[in-house]
Coordinates of C-alpha atoms in Angstrom, one line a residue:
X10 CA 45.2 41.5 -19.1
X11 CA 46.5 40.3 -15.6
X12 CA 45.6 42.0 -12.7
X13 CA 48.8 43.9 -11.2
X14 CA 48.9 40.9 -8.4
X15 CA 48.5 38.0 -10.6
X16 CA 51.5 39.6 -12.8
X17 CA 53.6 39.8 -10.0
X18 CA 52.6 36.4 -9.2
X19 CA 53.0 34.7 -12.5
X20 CA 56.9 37.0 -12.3
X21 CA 57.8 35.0 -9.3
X22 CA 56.3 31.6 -10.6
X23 CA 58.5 32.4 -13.7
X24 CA 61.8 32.9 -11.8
X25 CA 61.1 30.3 -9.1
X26 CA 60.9 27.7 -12.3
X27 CA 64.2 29.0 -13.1
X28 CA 65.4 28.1 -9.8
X29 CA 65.2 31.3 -8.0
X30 CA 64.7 30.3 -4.4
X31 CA 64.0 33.9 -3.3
X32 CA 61.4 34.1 -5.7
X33 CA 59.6 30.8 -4.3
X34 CA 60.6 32.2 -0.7
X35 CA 58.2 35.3 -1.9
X36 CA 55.6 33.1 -3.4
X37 CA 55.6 30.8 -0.2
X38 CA 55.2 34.3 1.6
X39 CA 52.2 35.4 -0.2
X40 CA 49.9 32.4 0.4
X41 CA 51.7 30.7 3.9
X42 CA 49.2 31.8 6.2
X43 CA 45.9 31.2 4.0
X44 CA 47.1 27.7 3.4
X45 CA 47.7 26.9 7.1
X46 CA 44.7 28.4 8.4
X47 CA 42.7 26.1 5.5
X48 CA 44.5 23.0 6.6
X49 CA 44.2 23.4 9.6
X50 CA 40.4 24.5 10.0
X51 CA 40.1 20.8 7.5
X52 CA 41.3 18.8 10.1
X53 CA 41.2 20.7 13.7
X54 CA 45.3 19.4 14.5
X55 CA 47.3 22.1 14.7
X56 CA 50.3 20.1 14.1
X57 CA 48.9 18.1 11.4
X58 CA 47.9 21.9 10.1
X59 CA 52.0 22.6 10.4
X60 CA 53.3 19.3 9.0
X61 CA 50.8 19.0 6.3
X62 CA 51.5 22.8 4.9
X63 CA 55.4 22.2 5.1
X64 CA 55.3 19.2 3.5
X65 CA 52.7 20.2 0.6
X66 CA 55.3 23.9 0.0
X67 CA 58.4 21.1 -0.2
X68 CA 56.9 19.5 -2.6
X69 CA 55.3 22.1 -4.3
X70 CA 59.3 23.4 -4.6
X71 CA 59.8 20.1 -6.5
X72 CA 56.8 19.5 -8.6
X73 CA 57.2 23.4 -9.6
X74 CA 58.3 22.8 -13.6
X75 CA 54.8 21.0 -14.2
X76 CA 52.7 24.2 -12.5
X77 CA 50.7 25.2 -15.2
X78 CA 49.2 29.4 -14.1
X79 CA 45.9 28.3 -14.7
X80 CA 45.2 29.4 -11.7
X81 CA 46.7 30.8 -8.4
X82 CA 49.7 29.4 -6.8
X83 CA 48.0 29.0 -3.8
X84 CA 45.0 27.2 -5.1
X85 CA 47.5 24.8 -6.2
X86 CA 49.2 24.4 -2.8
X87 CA 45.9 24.5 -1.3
X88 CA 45.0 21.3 -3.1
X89 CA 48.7 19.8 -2.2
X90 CA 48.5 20.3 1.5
X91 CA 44.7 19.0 1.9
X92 CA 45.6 15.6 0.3
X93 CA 48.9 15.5 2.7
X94 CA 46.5 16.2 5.6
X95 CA 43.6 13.9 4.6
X96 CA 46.6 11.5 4.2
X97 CA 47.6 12.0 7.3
X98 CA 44.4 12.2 9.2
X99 CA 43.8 8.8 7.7
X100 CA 47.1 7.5 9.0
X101 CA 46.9 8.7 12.7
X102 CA 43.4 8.6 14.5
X103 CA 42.5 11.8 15.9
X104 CA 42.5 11.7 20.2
X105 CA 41.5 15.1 20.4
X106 CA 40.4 18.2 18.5
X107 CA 41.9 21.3 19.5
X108 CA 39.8 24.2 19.7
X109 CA 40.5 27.1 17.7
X110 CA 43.9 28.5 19.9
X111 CA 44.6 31.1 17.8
X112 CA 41.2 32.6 18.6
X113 CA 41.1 31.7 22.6
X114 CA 43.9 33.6 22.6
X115 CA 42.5 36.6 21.3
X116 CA 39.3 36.3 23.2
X117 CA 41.2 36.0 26.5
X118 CA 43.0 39.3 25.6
X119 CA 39.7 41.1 24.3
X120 CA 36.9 39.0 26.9
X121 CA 36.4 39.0 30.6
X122 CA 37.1 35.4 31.6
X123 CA 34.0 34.2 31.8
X124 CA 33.5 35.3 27.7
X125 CA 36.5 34.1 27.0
X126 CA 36.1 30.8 28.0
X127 CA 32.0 30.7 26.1
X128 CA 34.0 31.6 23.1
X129 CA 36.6 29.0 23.5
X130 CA 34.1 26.5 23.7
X131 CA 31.9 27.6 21.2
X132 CA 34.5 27.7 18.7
X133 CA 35.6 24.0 20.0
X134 CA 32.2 23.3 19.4
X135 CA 32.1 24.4 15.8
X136 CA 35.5 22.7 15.2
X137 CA 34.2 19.4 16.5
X138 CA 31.2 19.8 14.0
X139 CA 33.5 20.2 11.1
X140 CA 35.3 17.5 11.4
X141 CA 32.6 15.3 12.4
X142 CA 31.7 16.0 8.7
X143 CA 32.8 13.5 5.6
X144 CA 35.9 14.7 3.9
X145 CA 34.2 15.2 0.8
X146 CA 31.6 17.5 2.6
X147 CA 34.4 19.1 5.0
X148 CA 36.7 19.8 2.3
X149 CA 34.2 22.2 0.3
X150 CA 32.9 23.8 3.6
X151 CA 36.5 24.8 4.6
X152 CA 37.5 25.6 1.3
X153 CA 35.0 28.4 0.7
X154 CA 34.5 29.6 4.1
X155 CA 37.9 30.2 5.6
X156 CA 40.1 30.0 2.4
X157 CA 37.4 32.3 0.7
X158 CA 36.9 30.3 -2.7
X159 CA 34.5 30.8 -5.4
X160 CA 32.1 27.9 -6.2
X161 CA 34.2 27.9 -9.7
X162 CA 37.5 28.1 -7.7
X163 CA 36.7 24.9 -5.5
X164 CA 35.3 22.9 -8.8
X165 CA 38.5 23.7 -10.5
X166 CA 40.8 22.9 -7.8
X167 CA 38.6 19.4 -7.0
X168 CA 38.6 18.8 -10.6
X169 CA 34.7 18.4 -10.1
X170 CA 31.4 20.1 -11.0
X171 CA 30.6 23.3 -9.9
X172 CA 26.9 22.0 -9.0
X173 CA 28.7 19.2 -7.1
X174 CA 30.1 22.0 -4.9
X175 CA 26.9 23.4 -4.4
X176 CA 25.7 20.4 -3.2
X177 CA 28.0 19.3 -0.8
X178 CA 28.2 22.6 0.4
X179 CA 24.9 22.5 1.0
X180 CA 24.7 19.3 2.6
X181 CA 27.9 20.3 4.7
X182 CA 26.0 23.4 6.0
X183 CA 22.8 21.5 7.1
X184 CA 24.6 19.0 8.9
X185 CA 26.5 21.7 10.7
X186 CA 23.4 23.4 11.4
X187 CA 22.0 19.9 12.5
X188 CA 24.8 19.1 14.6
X189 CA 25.6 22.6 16.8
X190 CA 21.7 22.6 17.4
X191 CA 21.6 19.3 19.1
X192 CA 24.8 20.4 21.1
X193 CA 23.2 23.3 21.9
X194 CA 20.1 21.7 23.1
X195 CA 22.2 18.5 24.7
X196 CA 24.1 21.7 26.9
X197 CA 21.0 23.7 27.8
X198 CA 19.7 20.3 29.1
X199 CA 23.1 19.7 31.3
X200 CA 22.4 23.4 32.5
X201 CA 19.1 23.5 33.4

C-alpha cells in the first residue's frame, strides 16, 4: 500500500498525463524548491541552478506519458535537471562561483558583521570544494547531502550500483575533507 503522499502523488501524475496542467502545476509545486537547491548546490551558478530546473520541469511537461511511478517525480526531475546543468556547465566555463547567497543572507540577518561575513566565506569555501570535485563524484555528494537520497535512491536514479555510490561518495567526502583542510591551513598561513 502507498503511503498517503505517494498516493496523492501518483493522483496528480495520473491527471497531469491526462493533460491536467493544474495537476503538473501541483506536482511542480511539490518538488520545485528541492530540485533547485540540488542543482544548484551541483554546480554553484545560481542562474545555471534557475535555467537548468526550468528547462528539466519543461521537459519533464513533455516527456510526462513515458514516466513510469517507479519512483518519485522528483527523483525523476532530479536526474532531468542535473544532465541539463552538467550540460550546461560543459558549454559555458565557469568565471566565478557564487557563494551560497541564500545563506549570507540569512547570516547577515541572524550574525553580527563580522560572523556574517566568516560564514559567507566559509560557505564559499565549501562551495568552491564541491565543484572542484569530478561530476561523477560531485553528483553523488550533492545528491545525498542536500537532496537527502538514499544510497538505493541515488543508484536507481544513476542507473548504477549501489556500492558504486558508496564509493564515490566516499571518495567525494575525502577529497572534500582534503581540500577545505589545505584552505584552512593556506588561510591560517595568510593570517598569521
Amino acid at each position: 500500500m502507498l503511503e498517503p503522499i505517494a498516493e496523492i502523488e501518483e493522483a496528480l501524475v495520473i491527471q497531469a498525463k491526462g493533460g491536467d496542467r493544474n495537476a503538473y502545476g501541483e506536482l511542480v509545486g511539490r518538488c520545485y524548491e528541492d530540485v533547485i537547491r540540488v542543482v544548484y548546490r551541483l554546480c554553484g551558478d545560481n542562474q545555471v541552478a534557475q535555467d537548468a530546473t526550468q528547462e528539466a520541469f519543461m521537459r519533464a511537461w513533455v516527456k510526462l506519458p513515458g514516466f513510469q511511478s517507479r519512483a518519485p517525480f522528483s527523483h525523476w526531475v532530479y536526474r532531468i535537471a542535473v544532465n541539463i546543468a552538467l550540460d550546461m556547465l560543459r558549454e559555458k566555463p565557469q568565471e566565478s562561483i557564487e557563494a551560497g547567497t541564500e545563506i549570507s543572507l540569512m547570516a547577515e540577518k541572524a550574525l553580527g558583521p563580522e560572523a556574517a561575513y566568516l560564514q559567507k566565506e566559509q560557505a564559499h569555501l565549501v562551495q568552491g570544494a564541491v565543484n572542484a570535485l569530478p561530476d561523477a563524484a560531485r553528483l553523488v555528494l550533492v545528491l545525498r547531502e542536500y537532496g537527502d537520497l538514499s544510497y538505493e535512491e541515488i543508484a536507481s536514479l544513476l542507473e548504477i550500483p549501489v556500492g558504486t555510490v558508496m564509493s564515490r561518495l566516499n571518495y567525494a567526502r575525502n577529497r572534500l575533507r582534503e581540500m577545505l583542510r589545505k584552505d584552512h591551513l593556506e588561510t591560517e598561513r595568510e593570517y598569521a
